Every structure is written in C-alpha cells, then in structure tokens.
PDB file of N, CA, C and O in Angstrom:
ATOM      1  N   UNK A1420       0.811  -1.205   0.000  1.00  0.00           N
ATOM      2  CA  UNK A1420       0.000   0.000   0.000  1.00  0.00           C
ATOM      3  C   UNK A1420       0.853   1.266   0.000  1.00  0.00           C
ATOM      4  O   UNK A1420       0.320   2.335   0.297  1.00  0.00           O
ATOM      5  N   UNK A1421       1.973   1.213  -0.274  1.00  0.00           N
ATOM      6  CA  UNK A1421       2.966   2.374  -0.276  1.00  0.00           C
ATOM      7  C   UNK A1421       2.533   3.134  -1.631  1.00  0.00           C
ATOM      8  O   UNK A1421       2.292   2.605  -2.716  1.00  0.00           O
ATOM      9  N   UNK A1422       2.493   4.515  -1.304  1.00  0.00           N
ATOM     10  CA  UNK A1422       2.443   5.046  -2.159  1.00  0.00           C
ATOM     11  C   UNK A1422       0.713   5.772  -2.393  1.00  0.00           C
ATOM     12  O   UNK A1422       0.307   6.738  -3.039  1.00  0.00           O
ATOM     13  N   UNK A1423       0.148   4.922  -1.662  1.00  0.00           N
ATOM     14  CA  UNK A1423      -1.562   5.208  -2.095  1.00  0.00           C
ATOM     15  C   UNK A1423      -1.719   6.092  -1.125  1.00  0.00           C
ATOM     16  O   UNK A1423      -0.721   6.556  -0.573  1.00  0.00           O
ATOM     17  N   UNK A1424      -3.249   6.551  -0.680  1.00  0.00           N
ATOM     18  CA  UNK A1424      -3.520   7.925  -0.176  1.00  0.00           C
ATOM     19  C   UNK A1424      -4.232   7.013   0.753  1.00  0.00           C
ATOM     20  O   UNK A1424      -4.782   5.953   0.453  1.00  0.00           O
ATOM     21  N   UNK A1425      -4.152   7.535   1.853  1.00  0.00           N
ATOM     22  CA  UNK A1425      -5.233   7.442   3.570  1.00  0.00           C
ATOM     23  C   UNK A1425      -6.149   7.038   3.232  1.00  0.00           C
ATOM     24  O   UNK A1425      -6.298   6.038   3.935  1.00  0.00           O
ATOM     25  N   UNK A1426      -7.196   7.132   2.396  1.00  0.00           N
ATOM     26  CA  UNK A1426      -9.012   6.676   2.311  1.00  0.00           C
ATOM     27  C   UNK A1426      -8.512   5.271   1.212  1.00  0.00           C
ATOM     28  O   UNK A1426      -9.124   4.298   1.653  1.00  0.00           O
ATOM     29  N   UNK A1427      -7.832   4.923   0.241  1.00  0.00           N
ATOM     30  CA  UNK A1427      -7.344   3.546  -0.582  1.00  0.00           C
ATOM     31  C   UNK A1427      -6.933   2.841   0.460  1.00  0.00           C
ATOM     32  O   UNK A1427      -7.450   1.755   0.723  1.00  0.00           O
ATOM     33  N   UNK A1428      -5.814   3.439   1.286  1.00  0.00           N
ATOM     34  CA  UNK A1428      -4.993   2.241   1.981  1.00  0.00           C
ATOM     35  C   UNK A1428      -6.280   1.873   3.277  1.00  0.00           C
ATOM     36  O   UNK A1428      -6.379   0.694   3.618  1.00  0.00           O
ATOM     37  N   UNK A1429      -6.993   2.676   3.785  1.00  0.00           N
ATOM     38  CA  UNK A1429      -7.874   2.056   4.868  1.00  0.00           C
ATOM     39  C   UNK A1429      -8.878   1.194   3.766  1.00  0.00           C
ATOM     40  O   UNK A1429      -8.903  -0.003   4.050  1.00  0.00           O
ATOM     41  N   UNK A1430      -9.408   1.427   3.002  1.00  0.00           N
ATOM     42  CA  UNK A1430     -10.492   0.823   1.940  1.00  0.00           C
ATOM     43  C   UNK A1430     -10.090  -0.898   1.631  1.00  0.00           C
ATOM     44  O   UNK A1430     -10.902  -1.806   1.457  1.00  0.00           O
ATOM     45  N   UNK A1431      -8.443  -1.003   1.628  1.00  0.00           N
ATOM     46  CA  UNK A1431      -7.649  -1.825   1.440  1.00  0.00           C
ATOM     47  C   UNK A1431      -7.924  -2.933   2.454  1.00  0.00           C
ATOM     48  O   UNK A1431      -8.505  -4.017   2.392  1.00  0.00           O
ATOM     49  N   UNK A1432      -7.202  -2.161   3.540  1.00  0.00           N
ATOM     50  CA  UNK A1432      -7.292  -3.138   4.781  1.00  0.00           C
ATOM     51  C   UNK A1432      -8.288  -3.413   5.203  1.00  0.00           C
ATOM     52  O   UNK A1432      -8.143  -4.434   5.875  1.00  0.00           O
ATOM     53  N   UNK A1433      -9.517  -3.005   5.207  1.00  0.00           N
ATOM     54  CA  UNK A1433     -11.189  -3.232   5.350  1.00  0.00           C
ATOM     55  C   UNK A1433     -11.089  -4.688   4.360  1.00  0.00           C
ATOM     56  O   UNK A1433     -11.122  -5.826   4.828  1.00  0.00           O
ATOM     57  N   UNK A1434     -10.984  -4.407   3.145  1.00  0.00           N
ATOM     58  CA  UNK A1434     -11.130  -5.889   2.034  1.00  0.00           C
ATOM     59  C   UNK A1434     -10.660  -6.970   2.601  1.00  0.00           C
ATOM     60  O   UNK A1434     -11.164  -8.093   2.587  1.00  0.00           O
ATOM     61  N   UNK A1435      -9.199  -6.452   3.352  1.00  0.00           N
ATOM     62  CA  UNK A1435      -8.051  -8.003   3.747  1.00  0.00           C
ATOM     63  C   UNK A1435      -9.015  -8.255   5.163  1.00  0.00           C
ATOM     64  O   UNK A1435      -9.164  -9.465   5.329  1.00  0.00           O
ATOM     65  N   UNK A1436      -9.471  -7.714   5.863  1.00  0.00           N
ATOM     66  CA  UNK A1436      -9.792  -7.835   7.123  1.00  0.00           C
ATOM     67  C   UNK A1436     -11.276  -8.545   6.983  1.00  0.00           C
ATOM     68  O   UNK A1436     -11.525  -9.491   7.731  1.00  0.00           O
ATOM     69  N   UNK A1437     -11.991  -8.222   6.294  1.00  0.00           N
ATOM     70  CA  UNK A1437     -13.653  -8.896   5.777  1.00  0.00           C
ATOM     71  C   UNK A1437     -13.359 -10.154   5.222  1.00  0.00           C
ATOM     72  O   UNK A1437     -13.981 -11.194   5.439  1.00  0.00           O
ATOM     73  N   UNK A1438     -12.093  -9.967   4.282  1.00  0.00           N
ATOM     74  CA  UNK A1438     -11.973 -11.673   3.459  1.00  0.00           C
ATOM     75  C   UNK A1438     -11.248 -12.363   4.615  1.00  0.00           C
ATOM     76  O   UNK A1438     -11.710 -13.502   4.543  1.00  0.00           O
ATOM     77  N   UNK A1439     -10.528 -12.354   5.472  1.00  0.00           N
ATOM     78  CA  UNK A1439      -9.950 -13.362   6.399  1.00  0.00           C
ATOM     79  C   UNK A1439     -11.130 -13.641   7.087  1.00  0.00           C
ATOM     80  O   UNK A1439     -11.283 -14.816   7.421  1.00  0.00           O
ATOM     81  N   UNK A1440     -12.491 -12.388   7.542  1.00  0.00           N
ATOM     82  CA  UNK A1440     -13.245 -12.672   8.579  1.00  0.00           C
ATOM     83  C   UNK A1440     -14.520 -13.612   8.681  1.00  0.00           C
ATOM     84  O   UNK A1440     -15.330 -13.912   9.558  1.00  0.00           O
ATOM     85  N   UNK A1441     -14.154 -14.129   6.495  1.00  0.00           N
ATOM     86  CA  UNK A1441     -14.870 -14.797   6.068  1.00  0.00           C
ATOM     87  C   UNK A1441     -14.256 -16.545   6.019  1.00  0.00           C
ATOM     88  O   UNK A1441     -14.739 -17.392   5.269  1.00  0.00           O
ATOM     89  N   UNK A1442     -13.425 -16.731   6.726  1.00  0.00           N
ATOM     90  CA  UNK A1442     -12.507 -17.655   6.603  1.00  0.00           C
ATOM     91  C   UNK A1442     -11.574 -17.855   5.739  1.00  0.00           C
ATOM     92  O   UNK A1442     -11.209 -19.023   5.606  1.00  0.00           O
ATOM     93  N   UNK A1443     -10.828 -16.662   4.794  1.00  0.00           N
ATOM     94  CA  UNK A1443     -10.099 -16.804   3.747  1.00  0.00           C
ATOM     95  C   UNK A1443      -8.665 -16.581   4.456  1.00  0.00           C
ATOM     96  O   UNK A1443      -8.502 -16.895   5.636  1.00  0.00           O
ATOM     97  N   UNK A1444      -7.534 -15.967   3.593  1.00  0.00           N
ATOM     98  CA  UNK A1444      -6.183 -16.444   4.421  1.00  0.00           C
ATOM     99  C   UNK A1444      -5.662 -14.840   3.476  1.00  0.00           C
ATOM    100  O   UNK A1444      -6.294 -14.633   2.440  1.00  0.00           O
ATOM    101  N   UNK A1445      -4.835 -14.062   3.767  1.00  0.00           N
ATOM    102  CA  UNK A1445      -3.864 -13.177   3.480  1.00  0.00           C
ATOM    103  C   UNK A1445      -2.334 -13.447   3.864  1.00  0.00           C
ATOM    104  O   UNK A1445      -1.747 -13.821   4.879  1.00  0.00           O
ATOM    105  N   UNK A1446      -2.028 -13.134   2.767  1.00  0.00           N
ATOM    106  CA  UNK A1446      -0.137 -13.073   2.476  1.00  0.00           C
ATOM    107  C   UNK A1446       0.093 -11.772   2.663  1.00  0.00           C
ATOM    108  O   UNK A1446      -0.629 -11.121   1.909  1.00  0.00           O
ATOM    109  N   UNK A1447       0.846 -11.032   3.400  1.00  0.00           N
ATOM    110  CA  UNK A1447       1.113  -9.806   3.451  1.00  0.00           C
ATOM    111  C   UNK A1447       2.581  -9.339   3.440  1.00  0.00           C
ATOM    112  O   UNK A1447       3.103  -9.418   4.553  1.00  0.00           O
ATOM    113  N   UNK A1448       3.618  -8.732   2.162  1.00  0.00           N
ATOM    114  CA  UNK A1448       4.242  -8.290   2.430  1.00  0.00           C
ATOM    115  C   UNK A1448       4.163  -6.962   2.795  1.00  0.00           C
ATOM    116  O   UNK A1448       3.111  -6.356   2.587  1.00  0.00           O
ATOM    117  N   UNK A1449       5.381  -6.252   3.456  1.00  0.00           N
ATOM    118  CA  UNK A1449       5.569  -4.721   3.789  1.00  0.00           C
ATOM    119  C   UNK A1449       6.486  -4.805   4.551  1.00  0.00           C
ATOM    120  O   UNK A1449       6.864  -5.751   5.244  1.00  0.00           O
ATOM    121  N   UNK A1450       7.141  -3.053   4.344  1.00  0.00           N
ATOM    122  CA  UNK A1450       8.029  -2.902   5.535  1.00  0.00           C
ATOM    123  C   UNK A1450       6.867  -1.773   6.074  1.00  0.00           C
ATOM    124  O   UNK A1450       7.670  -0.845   6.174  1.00  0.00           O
ATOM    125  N   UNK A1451       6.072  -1.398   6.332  1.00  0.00           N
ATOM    126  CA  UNK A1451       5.455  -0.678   6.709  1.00  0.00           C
ATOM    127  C   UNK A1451       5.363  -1.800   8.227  1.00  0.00           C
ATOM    128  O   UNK A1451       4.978  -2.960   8.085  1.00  0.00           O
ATOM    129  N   UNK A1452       5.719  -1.320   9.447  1.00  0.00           N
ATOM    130  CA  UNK A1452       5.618  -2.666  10.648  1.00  0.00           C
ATOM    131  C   UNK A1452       4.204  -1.951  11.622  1.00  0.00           C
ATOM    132  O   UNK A1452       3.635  -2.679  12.436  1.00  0.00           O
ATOM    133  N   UNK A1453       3.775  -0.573  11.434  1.00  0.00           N
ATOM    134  CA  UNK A1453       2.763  -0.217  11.816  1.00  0.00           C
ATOM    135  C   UNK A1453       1.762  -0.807  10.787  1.00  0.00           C
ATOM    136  O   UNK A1453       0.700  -1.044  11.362  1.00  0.00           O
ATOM    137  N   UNK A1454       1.735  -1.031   9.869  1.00  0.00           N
ATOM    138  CA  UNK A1454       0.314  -2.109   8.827  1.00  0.00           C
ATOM    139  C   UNK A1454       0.498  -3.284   9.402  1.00  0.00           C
ATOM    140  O   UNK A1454      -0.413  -3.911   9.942  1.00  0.00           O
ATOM    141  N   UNK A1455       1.702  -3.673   9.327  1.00  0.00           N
ATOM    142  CA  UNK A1455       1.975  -5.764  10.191  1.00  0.00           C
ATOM    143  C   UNK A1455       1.413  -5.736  11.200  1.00  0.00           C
ATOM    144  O   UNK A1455       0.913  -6.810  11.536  1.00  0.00           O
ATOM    145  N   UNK A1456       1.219  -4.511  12.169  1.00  0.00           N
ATOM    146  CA  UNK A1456       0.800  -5.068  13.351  1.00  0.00           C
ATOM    147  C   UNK A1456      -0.807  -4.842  13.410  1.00  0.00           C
ATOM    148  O   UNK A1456      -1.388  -5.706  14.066  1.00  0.00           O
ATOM    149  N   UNK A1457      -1.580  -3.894  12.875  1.00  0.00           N
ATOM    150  CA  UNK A1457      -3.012  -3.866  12.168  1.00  0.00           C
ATOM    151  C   UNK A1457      -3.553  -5.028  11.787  1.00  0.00           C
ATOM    152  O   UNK A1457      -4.516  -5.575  12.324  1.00  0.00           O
ATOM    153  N   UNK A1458      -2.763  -5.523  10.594  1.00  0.00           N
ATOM    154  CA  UNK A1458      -3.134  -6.354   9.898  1.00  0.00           C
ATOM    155  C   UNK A1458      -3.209  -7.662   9.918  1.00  0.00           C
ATOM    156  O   UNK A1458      -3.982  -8.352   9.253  1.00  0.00           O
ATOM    157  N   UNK A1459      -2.225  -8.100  10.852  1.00  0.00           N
ATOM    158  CA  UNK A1459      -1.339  -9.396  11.040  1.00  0.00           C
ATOM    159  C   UNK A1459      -1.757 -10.160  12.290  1.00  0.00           C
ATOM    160  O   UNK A1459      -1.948  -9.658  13.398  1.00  0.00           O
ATOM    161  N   UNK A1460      -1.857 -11.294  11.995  1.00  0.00           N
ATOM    162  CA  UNK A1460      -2.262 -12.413  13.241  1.00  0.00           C
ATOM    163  C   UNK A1460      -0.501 -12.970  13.655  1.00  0.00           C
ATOM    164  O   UNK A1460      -0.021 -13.269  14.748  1.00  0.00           O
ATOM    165  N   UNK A1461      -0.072 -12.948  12.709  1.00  0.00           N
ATOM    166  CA  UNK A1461       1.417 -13.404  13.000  1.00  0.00           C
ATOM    167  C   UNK A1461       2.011 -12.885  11.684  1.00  0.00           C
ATOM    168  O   UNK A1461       1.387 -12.775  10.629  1.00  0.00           O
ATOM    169  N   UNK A1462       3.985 -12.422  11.995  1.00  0.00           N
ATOM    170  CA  UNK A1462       4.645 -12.471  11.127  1.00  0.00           C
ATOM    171  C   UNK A1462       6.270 -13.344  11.002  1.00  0.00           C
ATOM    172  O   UNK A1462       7.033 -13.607  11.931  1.00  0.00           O
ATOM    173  N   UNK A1463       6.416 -13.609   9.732  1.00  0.00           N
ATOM    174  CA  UNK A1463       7.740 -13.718   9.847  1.00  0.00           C
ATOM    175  C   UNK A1463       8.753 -12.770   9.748  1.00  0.00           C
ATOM    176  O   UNK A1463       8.341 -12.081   8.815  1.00  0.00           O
ATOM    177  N   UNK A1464       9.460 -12.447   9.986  1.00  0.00           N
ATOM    178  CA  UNK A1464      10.620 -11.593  10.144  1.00  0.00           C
ATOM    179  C   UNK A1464      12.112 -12.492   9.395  1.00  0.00           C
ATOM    180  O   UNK A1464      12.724 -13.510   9.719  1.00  0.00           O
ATOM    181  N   UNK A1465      12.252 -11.472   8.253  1.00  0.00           N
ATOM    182  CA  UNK A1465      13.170 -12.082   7.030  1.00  0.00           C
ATOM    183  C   UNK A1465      14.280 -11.286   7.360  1.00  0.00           C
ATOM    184  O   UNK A1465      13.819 -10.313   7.957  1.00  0.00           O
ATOM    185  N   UNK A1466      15.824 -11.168   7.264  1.00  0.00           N
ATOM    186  CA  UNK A1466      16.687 -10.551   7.630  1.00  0.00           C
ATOM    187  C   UNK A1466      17.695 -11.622   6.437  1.00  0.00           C
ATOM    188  O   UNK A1466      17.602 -12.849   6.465  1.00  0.00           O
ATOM    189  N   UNK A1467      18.562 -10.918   5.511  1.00  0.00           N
ATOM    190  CA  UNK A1467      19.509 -11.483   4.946  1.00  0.00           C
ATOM    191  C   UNK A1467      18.935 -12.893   3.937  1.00  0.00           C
ATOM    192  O   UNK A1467      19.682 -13.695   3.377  1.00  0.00           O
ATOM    193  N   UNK A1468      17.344 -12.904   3.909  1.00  0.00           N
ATOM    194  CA  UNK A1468      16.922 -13.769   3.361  1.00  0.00           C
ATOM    195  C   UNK A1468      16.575 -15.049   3.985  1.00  0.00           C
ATOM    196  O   UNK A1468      16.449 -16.087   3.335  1.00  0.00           O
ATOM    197  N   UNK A1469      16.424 -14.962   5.241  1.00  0.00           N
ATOM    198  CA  UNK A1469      16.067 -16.345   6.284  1.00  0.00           C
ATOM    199  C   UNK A1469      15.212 -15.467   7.364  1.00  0.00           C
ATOM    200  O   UNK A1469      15.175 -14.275   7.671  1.00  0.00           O
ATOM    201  N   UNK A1470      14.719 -16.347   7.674  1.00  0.00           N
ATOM    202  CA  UNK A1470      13.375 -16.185   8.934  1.00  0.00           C
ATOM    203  C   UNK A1470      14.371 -16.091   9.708  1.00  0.00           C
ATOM    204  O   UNK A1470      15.268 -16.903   9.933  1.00  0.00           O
ATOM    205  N   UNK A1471      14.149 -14.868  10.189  1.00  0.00           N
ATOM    206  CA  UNK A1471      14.765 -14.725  11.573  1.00  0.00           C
ATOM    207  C   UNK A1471      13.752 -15.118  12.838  1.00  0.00           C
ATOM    208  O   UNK A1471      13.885 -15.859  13.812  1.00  0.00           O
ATOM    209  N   UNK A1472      12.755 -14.327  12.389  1.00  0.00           N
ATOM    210  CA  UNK A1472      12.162 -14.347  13.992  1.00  0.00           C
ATOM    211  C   UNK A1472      10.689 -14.824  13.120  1.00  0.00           C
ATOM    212  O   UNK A1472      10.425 -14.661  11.929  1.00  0.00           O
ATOM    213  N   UNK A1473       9.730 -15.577  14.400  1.00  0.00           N
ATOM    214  CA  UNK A1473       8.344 -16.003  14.050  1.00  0.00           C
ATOM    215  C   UNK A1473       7.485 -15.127  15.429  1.00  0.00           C
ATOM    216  O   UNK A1473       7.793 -15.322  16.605  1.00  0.00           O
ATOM    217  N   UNK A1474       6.395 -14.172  14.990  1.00  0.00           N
ATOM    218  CA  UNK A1474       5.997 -13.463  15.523  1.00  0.00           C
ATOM    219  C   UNK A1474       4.686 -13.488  15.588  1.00  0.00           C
ATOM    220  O   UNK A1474       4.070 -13.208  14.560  1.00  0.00           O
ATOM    221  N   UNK A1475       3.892 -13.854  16.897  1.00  0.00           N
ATOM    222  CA  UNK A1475       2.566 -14.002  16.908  1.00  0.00           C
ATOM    223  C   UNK A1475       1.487 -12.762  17.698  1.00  0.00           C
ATOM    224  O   UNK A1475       1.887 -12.099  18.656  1.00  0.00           O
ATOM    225  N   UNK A1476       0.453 -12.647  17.259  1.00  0.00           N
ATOM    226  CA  UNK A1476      -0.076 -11.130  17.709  1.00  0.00           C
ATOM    227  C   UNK A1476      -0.173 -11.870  19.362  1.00  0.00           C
ATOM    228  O   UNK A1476       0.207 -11.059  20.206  1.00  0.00           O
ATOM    229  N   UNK A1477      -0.553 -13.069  19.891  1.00  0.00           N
ATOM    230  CA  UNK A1477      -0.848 -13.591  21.037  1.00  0.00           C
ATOM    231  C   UNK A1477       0.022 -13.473  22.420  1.00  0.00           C
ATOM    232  O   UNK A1477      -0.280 -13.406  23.611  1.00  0.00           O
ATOM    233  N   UNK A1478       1.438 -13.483  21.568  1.00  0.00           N
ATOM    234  CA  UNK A1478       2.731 -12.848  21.913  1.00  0.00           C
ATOM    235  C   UNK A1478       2.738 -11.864  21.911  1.00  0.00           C
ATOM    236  O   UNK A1478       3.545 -11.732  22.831  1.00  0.00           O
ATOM    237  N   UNK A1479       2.431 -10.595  21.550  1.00  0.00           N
ATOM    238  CA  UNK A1479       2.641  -9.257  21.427  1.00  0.00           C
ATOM    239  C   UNK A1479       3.047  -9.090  20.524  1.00  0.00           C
ATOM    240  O   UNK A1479       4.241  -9.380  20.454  1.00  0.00           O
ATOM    241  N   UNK A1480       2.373  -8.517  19.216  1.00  0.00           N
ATOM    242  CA  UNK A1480       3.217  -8.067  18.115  1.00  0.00           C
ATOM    243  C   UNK A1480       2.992  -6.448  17.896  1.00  0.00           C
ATOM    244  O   UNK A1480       2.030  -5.765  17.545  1.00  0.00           O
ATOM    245  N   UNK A1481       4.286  -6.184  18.256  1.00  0.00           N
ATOM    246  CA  UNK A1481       3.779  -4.386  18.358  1.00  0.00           C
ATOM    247  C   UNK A1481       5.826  -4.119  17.673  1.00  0.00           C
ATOM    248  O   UNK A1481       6.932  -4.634  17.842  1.00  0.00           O
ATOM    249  N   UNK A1482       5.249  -3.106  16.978  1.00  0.00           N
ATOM    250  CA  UNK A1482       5.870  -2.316  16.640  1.00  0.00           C
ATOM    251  C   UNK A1482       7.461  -2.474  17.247  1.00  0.00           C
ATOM    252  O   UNK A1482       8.239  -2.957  16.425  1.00  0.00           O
ATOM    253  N   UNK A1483       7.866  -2.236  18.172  1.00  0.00           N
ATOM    254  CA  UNK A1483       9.356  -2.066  18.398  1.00  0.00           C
ATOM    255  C   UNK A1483       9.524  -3.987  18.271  1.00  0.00           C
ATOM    256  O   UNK A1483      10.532  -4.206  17.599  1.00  0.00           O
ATOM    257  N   UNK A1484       9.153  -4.722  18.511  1.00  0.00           N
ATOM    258  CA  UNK A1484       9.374  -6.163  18.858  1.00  0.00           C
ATOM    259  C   UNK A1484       9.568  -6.432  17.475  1.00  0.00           C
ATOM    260  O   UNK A1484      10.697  -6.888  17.290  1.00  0.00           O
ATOM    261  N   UNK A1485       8.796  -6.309  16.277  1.00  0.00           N
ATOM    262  CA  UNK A1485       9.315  -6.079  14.316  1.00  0.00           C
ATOM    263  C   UNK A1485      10.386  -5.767  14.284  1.00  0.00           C
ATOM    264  O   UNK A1485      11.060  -6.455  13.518  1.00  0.00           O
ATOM    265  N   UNK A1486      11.137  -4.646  15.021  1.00  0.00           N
ATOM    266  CA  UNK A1486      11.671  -3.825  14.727  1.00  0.00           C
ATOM    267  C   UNK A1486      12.867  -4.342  15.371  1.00  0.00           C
ATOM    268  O   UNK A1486      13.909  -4.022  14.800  1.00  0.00           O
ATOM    269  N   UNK A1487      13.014  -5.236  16.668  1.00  0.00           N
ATOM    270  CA  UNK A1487      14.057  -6.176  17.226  1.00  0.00           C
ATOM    271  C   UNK A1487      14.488  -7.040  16.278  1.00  0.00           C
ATOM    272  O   UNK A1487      15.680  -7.130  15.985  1.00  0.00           O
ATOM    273  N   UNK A1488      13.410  -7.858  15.634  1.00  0.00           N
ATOM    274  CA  UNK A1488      13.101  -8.840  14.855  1.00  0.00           C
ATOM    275  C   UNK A1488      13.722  -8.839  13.884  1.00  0.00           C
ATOM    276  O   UNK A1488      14.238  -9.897  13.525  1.00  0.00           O
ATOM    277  N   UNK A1489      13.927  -7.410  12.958  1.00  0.00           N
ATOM    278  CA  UNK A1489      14.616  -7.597  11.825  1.00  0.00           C
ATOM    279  C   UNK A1489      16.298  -7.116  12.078  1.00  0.00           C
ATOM    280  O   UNK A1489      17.168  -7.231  11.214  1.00  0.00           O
ATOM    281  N   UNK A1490      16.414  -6.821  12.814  1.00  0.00           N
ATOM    282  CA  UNK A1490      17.771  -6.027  13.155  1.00  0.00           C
ATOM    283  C   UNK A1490      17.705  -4.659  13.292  1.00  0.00           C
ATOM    284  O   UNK A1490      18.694  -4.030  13.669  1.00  0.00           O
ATOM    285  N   UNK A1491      16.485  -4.030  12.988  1.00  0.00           N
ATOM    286  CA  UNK A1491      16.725  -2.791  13.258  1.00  0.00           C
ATOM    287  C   UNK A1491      16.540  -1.559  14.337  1.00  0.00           C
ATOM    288  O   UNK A1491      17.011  -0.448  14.092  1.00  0.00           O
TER     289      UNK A1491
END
C-alpha cells in the first residue's frame, strides 16, 4: 500500500480484514511494521533472506518487537 492515499490504503485493509473474517487467508508483504501489526495475526521476520524471527499477535506483536526482529 505504499504510495496510495489514507481513504485507498484504509479501503484496502477493510477488504483483507472482511476476506480473512470470512474464513479466507492473506499473504502480506511490507516494511510498513505499523500495517503488520493492524493487519497481522502473525509475522515472519526475514533478515539477509532467512526467517529470523516467528511473531505471533498472542505474543505481542507491536511495533518495536518487528523492529528487534529484523535487526533494526
């Protein structure tokens, strides 16, 4: 959603959030880690091309803990 305007990118995440709530499944890339944590029931965290870290919202998935996650 980079790049789009405030009323697309919420319009967006409404679609991903209704189709999972219908039992469907979303793939989500981004570095946006404030959308991962909106959006996301769990993430992986890729660093150098390998899973670094496996991240579940049940666990706490907030913002600085992404942000451990990838190295940064």
């Amino acid at each position: 959603t980079q790049g789009i305007d405030v009323a697309a990118k919420a319009q967006i995440h409404a679609l991903i959030h209704g189709f999972v709530a219908r039992g469907g499944g979303a793939l989500i890339h981004s570095t946006d880690l404030a959308e991962l944590t909106r959006l996301c029931d769990s993430v992986l965290a890729v660093r150098q091309g390998r899973i670094a870290a496996t991240l579940d919202r049940t666990a706490g998935l907030e913002e600085p803990t992404l942000r451990a996650a990838i190295g940064g």
